[in-house]
Coordinates of C-alpha atoms in Angstrom, one line a residue:
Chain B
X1 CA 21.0 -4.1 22.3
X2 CA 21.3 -7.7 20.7
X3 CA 19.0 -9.0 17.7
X4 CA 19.5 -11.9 15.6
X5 CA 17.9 -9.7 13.2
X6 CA 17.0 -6.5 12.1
X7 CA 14.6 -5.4 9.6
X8 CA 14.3 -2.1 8.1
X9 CA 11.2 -0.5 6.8
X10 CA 7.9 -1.2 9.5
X11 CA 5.5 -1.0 6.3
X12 CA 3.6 -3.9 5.1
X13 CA 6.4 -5.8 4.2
X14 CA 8.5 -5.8 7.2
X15 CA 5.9 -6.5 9.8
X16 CA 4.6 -9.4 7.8
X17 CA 8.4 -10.7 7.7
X18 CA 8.4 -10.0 11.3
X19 CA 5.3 -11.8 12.2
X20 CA 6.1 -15.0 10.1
X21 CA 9.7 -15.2 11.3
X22 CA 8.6 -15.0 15.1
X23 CA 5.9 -17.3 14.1
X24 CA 8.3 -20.2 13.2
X25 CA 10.2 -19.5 16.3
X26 CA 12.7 -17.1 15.9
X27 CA 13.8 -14.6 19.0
X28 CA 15.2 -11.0 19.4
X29 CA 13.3 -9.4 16.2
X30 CA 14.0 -5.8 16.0
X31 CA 12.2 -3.8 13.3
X32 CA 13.1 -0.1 12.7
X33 CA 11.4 2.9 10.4
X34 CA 12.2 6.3 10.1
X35 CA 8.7 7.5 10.3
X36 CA 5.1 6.9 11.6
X37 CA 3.7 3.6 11.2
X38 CA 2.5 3.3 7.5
X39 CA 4.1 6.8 6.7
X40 CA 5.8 5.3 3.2
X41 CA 4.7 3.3 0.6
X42 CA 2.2 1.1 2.3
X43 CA -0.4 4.4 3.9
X44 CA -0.2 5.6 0.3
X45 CA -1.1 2.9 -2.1
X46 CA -4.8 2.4 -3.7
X47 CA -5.3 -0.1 -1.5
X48 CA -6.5 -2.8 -4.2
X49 CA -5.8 -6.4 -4.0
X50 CA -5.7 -8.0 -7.0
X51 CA -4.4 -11.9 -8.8
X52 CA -5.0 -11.1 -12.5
X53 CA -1.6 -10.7 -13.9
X54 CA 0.6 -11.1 -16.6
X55 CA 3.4 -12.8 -15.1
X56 CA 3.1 -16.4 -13.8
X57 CA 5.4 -15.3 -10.9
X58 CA 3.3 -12.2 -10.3
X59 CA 0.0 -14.2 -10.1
X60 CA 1.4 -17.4 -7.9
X61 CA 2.1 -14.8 -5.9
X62 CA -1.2 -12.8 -5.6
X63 CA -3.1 -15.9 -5.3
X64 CA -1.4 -16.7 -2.4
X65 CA -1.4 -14.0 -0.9
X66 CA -5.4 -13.3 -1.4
X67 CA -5.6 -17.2 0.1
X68 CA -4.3 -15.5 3.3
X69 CA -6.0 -12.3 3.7
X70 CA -9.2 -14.8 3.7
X71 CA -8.1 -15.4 7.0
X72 CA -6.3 -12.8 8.2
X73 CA -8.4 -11.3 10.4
X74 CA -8.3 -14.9 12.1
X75 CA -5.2 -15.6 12.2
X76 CA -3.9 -12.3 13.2
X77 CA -6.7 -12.2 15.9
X78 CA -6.9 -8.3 15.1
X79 CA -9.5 -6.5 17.4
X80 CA -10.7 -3.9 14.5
X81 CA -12.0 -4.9 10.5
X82 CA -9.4 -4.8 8.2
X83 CA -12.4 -4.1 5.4
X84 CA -11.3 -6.9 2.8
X85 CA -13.8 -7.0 0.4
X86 CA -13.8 -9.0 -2.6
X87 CA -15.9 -7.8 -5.0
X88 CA -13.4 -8.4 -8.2
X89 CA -11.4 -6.5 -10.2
X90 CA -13.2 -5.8 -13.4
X91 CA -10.0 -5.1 -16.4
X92 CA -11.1 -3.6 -19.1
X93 CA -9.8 -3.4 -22.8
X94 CA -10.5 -0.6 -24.9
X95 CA -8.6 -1.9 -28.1
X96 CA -8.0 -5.3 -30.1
X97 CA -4.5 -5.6 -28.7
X98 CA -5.6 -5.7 -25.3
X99 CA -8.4 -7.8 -25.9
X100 CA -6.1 -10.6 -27.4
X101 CA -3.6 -10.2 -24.6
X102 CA -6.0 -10.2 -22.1
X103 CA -7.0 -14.0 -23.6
X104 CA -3.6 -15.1 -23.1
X105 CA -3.6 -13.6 -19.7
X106 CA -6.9 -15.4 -18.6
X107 CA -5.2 -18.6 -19.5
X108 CA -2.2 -18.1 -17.4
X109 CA -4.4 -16.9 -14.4
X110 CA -6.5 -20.1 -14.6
X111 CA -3.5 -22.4 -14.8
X112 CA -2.3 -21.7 -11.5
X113 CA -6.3 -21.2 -10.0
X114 CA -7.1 -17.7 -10.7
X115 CA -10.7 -17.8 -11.0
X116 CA -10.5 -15.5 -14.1
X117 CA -12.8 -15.2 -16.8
X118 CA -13.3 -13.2 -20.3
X119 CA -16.3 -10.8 -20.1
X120 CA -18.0 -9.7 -23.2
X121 CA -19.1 -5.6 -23.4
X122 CA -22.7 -6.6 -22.6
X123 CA -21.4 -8.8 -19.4
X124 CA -19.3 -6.6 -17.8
X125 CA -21.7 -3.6 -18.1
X126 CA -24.0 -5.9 -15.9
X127 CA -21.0 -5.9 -13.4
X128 CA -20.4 -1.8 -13.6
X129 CA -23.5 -0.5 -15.3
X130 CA -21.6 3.1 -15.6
X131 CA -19.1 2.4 -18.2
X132 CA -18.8 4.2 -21.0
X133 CA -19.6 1.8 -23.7
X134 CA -18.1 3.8 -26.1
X135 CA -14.5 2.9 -25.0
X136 CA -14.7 -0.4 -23.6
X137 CA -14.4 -3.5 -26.2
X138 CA -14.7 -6.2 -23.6
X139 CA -13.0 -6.8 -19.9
X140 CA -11.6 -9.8 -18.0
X141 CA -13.4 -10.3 -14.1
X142 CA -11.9 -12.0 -11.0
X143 CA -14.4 -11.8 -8.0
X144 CA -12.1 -12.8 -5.4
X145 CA -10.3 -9.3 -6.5
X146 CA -10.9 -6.8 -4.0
X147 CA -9.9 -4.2 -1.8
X148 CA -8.1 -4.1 2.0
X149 CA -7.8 -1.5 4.3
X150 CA -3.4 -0.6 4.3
X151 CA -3.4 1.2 7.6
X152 CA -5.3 -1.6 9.3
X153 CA -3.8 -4.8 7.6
X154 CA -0.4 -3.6 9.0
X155 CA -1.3 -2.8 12.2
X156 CA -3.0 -6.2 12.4
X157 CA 0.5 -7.8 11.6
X158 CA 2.0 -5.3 13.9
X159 CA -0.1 -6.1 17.0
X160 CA 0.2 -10.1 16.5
X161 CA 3.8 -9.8 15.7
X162 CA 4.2 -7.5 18.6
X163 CA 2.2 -10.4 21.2
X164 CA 5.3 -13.1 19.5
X165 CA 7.7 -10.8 21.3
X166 CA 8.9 -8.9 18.0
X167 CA 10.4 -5.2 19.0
X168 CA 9.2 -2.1 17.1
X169 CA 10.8 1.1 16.9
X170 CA 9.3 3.7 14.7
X171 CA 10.2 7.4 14.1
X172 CA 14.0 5.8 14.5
X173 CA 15.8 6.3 11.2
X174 CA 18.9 3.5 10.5
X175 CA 21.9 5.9 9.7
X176 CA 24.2 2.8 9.6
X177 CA 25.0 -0.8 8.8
X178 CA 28.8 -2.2 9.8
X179 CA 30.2 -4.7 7.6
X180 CA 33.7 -6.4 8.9
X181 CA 35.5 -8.9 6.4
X182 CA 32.1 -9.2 4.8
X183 CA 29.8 -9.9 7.9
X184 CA 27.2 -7.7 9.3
X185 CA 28.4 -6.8 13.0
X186 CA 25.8 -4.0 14.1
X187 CA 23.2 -1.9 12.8
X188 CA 23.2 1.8 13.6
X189 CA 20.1 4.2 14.4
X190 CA 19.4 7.3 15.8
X191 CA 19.2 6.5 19.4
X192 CA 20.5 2.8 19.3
X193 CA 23.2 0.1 18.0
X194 CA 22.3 -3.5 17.7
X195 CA 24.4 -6.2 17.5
X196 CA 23.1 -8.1 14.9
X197 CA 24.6 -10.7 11.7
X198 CA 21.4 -10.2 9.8
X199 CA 19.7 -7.6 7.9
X200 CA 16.2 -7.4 5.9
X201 CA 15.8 -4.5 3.5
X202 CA 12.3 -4.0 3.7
X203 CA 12.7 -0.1 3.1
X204 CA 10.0 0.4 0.4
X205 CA 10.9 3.5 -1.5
X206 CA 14.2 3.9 0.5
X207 CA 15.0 0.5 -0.7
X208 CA 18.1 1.5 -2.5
X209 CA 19.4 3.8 0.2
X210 CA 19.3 0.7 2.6
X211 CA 21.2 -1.3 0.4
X212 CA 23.9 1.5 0.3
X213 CA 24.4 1.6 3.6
X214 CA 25.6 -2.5 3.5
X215 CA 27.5 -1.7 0.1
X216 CA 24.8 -4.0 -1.5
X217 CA 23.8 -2.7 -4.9
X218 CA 20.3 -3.1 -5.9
X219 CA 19.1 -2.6 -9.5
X220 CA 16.1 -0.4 -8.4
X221 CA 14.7 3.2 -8.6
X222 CA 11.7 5.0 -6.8
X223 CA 8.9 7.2 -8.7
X224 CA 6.1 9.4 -7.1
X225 CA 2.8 8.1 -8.2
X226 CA -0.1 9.9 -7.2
X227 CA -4.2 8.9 -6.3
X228 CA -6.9 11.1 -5.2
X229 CA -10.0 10.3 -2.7
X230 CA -13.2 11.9 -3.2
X231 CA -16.1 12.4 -0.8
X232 CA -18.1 9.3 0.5
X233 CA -21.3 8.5 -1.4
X234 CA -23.9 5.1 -1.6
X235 CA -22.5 2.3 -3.0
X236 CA -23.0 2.1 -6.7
X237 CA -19.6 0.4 -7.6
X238 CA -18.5 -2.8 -6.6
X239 CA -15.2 -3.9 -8.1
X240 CA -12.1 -2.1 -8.9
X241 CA -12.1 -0.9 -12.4
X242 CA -8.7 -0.9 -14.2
X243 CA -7.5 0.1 -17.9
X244 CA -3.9 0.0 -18.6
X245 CA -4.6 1.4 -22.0
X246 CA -6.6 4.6 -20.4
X247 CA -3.9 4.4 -17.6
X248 CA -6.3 4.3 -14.5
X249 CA -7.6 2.5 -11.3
X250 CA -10.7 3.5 -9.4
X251 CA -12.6 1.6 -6.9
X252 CA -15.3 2.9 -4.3
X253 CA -14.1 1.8 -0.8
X254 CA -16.5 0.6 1.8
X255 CA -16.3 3.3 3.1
X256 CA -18.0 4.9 0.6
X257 CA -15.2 6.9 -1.3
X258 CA -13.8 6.8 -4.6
X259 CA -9.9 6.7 -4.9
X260 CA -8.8 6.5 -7.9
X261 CA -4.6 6.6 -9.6
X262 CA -2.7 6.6 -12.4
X263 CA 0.9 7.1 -13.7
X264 CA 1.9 9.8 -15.1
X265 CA 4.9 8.3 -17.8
X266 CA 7.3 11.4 -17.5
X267 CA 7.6 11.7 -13.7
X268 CA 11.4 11.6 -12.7
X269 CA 13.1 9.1 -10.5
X270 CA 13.6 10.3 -6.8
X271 CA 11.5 10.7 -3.6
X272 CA 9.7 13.9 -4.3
X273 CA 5.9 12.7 -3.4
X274 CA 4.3 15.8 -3.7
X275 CA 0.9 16.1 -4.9
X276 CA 0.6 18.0 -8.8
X277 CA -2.2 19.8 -10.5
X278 CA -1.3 17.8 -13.9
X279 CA -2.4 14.6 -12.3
X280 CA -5.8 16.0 -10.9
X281 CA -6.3 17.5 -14.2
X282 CA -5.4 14.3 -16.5
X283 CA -7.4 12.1 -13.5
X284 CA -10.6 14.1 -13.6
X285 CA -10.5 13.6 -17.4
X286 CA -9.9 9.8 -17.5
X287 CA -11.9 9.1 -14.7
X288 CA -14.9 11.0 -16.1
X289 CA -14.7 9.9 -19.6
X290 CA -14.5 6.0 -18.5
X291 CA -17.0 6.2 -15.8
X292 CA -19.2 9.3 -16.7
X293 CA -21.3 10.1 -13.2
X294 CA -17.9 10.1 -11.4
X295 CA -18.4 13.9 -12.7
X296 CA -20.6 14.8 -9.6
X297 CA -18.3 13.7 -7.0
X298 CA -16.3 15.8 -5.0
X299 CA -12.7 15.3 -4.8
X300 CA -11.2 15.6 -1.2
X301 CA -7.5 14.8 -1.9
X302 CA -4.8 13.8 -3.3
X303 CA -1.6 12.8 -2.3
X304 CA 1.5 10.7 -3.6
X305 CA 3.6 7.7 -2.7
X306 CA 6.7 5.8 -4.2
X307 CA 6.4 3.0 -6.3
X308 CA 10.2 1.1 -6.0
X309 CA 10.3 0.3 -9.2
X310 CA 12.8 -3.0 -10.7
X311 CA 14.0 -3.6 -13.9
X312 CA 11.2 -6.2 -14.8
X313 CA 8.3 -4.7 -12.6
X314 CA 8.5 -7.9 -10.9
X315 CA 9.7 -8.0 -6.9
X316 CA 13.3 -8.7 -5.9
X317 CA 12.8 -11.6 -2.7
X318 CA 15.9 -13.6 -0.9
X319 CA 19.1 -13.6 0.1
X320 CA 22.2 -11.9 -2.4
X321 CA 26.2 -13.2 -2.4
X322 CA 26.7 -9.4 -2.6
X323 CA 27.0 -9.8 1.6
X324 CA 26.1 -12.7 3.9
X325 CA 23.2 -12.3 5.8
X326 CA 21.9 -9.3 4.4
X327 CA 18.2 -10.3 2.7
X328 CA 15.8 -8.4 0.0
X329 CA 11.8 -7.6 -0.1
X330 CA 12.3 -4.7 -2.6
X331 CA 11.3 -3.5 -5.6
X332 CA 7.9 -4.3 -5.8
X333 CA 6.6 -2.0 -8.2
X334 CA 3.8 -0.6 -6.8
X335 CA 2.6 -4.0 -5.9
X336 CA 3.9 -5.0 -2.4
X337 CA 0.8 -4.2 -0.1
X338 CA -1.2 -7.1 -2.3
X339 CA 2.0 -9.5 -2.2
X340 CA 3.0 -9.2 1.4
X341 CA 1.5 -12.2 2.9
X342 CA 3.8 -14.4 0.8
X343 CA 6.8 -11.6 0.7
X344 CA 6.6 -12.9 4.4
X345 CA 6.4 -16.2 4.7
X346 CA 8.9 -16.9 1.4
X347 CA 11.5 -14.2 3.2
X348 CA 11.4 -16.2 6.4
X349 CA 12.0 -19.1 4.7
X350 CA 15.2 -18.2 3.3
X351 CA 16.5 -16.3 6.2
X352 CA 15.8 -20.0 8.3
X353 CA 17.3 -21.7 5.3
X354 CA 13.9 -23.5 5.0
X355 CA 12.6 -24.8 1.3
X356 CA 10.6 -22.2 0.1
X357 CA 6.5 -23.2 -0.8
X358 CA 7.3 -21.9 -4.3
X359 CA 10.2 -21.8 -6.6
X360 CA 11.4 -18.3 -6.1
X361 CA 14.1 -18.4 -8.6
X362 CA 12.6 -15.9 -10.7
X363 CA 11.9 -13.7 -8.0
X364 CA 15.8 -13.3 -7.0
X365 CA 17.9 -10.7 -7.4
X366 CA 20.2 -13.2 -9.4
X367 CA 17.6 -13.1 -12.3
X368 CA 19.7 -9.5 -13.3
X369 CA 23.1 -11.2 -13.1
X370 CA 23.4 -12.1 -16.9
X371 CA 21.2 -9.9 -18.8
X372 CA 19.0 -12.1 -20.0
X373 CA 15.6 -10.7 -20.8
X374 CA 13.8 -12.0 -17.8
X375 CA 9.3 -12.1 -18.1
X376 CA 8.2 -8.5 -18.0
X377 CA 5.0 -7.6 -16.3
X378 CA 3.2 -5.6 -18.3
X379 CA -0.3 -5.4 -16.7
X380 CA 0.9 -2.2 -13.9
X381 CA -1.1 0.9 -13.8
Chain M
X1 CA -21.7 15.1 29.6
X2 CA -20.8 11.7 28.3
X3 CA -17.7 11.2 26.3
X4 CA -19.2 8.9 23.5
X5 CA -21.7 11.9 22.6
X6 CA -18.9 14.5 22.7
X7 CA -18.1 14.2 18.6
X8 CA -14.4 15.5 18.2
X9 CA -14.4 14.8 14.0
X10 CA -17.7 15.1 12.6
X11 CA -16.8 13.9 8.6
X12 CA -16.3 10.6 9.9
X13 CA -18.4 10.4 13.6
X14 CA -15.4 10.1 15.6
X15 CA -16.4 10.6 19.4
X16 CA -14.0 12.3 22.0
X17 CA -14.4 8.6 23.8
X18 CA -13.2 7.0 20.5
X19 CA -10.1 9.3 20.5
X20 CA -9.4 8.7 24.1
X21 CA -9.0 4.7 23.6
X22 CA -7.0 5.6 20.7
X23 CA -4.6 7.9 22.8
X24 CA -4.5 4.2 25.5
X25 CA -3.9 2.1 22.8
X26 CA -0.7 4.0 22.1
X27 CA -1.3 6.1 19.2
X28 CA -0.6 9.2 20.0
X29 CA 0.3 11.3 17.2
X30 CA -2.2 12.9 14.7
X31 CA -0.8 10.9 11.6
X32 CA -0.9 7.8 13.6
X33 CA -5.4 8.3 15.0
X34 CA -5.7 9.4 11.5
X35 CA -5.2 6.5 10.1
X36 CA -7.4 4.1 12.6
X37 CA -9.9 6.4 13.3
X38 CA -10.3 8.7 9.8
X39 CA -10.2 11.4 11.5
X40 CA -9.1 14.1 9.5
X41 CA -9.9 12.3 6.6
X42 CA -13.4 13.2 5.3
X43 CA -14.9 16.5 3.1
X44 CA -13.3 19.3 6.1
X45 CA -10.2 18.4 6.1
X46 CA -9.1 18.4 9.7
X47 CA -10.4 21.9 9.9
X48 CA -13.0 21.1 12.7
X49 CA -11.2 18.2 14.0
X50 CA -7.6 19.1 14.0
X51 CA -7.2 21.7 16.8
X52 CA -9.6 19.5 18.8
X53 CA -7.6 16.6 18.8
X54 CA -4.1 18.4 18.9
X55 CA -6.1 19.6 22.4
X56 CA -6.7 16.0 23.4
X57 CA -3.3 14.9 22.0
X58 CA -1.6 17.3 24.1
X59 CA -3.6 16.9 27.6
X60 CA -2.6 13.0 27.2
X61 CA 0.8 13.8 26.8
X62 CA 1.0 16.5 29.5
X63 CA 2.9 19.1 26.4
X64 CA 2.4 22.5 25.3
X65 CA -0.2 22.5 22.5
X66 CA 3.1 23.8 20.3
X67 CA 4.8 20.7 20.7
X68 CA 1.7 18.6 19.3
X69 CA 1.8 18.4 15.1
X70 CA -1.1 18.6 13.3
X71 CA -2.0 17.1 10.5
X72 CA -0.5 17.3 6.8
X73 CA -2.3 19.6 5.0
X74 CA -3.0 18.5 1.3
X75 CA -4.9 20.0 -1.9
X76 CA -7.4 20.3 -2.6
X77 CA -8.7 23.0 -0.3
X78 CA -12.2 22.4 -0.7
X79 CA -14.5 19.6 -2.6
X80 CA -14.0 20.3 -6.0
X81 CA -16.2 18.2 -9.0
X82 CA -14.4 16.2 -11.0
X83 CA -16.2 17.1 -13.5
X84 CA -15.6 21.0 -12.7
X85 CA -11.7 20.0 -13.2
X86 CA -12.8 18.1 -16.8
X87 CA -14.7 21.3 -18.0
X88 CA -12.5 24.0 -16.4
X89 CA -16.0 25.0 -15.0
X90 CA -15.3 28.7 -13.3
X91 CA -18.4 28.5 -10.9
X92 CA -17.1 25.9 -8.3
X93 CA -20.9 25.2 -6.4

């Protein structure tokens, strides 16, 4: 088999490269993942969508990427709902720290048209009567915030990516990549070889095994981080609810259920993503004591997923001059299901050697080169 | 009887007709109808729904029902309060 390119890792990130490359054009896409469709990262995250950020990268790029899933549905012509409801993301501070950072924050968000805004106490119990008032000091709101449905948002890139002639091959693991006098020649899977000069690491928690296989060294790590689901009920909460002081996301799906994550600040660095009783123990308590009549519900389970974590919690997108032809979508820290709509388009960009719509110099892996402190994103659950 | 009132998952009201255009779409393992479908997903488990569709599953396929993987089993085993976890509550109701 021939490609003139092949991208690894069939989660979010790799089909929305796919689609946007064979949207401007481009022929012989191959995309290959070693499991089920959404079997990594992507089928395991919370499943938010969110632009309220610390980092003026970070939220140029959620902005973006919530501009698209607007249309998506459209666009992708998918034949099922892919559930995006925007119903905010309601941030809540529980000390005076927070609440002054969260100021700055707002200010950042609005500068680049995040429609962000500072909520006292009294104004963001009108949003979600159920807090505990007893914790919260005040919150920031963005109602174009929301959620997305992972499982279907892929599979809606998949299918219109598919129809633009892109080939998919899951359950096929890449054991190889051969590099002669510093050109890609082939990639090598289980049951194929493909002549290719180009290669996207869009592996998701495998991220740095990928780069291995090309000799590229890539300055990340994966963690397990864990959510639980419980069982559906009546609405009765609209927005996501975040505190990164309380450490803790929860948001009722339309569906009906509650799933709700946090991290838990001692897990080790590897690909175990089992499932622990030390986070349904520490998650029952924060859940509970933020949002008291979460008590009643049922949980249904729990399960775990790798964050690929990088150095500034920030993702690592374009090309490197560690190996021609070889590009990055990694390291997205938890993020890249919300981000993947511009991971996309800004990836294809480089790989046509098009000018990118925004300036992704501080997205690039080059940002590590001299050790200078790059922006750190603090605002990550 | 008619497919679309044979219910293969009841949790989430997932008909045997349902499953069936999922199998012609090209999904055809468990992992893969679990996650357009939810079946599997709601308060039993799979434990009504899994054998069921591992049937269907294998019929499409024309395999042994051995060769068909079920779903991955995760905790908890049954609903459980969360705030039955938050007081270490022994009577789980």
């Amino acid at each position: 088999m021939k490609a003139n390119i092949v991208i690894i890792g069939g989660g979010i990130s790799g089909v929305a490269i796919a689609y946007n490359l064979a949207k401007k054009g481009m022929k012989d896409i191959v995309v290959f993942d070693d499991n089920y469709m959404t079997g990594g990262a992507t089928g395991r995250c919370g499943a938010g969508v969110r632009q309220q950020w610390g980092t003026k990268g970070n939220c140029i790029m959620a902005k973006m990427s919530v501009d698209f899933f607007e249309t998506a549905q459209e666009e992708l012509q998918y034949h099922r709902d892919i559930e995006f409801k925007q119903e905010g993301y309601l941030i809540v501070a529980t000390n005076k720290e927070e609440d002054e950072q969260f100021a700055k924050n707002v200010i950042l968000q609005n500068s680049v048209g995040i429609p962000a805004k500072q909520l006292s106490l009294e104004e963001a119990l009108e949003i979600v009567p159920h807090l505990n008032k007893d914790i919260v000091t005040s919150a920031t709101f963005c109602n174009t915030d929301g959620h997305l449905n992972p499982f279907l948002m892929t599979d809606a890139y998949y299918h219109a990516a598919k129809r633009l002639g892109v080939k998919f091959f899951y359950n096929e693991k890449v054991t190889d990549i051969i590099v002669e006098n510093s050109k890609i020649t082939k990639v090598i899977t289980k049951n194929y070889e493909v002549i290719t000069n180009k290669v996207v690491n869009a592996a998701g928690g495998f991220s740095y095994e990928v780069g291995q296989l090309a000799g590229v060294e890539l300055p990340v790590y994966s963690e397990n981080h864990e959510i639980l689901v419980t069982e559906p009920i009546e609405k009765i909460q609209g927005p996501m609810v975040i505190s990164f002081s309380k450490n803790i996301y929860c948001q009722q799906v339309p569906h009906g259920s509650f799933i709700m994550g946090r991290s838990d600040l001692d897990v080790e660095r590897g690909h175990d993503i089992g499932s622990t009783h030390k986070f349904l123990d520490e998650m029952a308590k924060t859940a509970v004591n933020l949002l008291p009549p979460l008590g009643d519900l049922r949980v249904i389970r729990q399960w775990g997923g790798s964050y690929n974590v990088s150095p500034d919690r920030q993702p690592i997108i374009g090309d490197t001059d560690q190996l021609e032809g070889y590009y990055l979508a990694v390291g997205f820290s938890g993020h890249g299901f919300m981000f993947a709509p511009m991971t996309g388009l800004l990836v294809s960009e480089v790989i046509l050697g098009l000018p990118t719509t925004i300036d992704i110099t501080d997205l690039h892996i080059d940002r590590f080169k001299n050790n200078e402190t790059t922006e750190y994103e603090h605002s990550v659950v | 009887m008619n497919k679309k009132d044979i219910i293969i998952c009841r949790c989430e009201d997932v008909s045997l007709e349902d499953l069936h255009n999922c199998l012609e779409e090209g999904y055809t393992t468990f992992e893969d109808i679990k996650r357009i479908l939810r079946i599997g997903m709601g308060p039993c488990q799979g434990n009504t729904c899994g054998l069921l569709a591992q049937r269907e599953i294998a019929k499409y396929l024309k395999l042994p029902l051995s060769q068909v993987k079920v779903h991955k089993v995760r905790p908890l085993i049954t609903g459980v309060k969360l705030k039955a976890i938050v007081e270490n509550n022994k009577n789980e109701s």
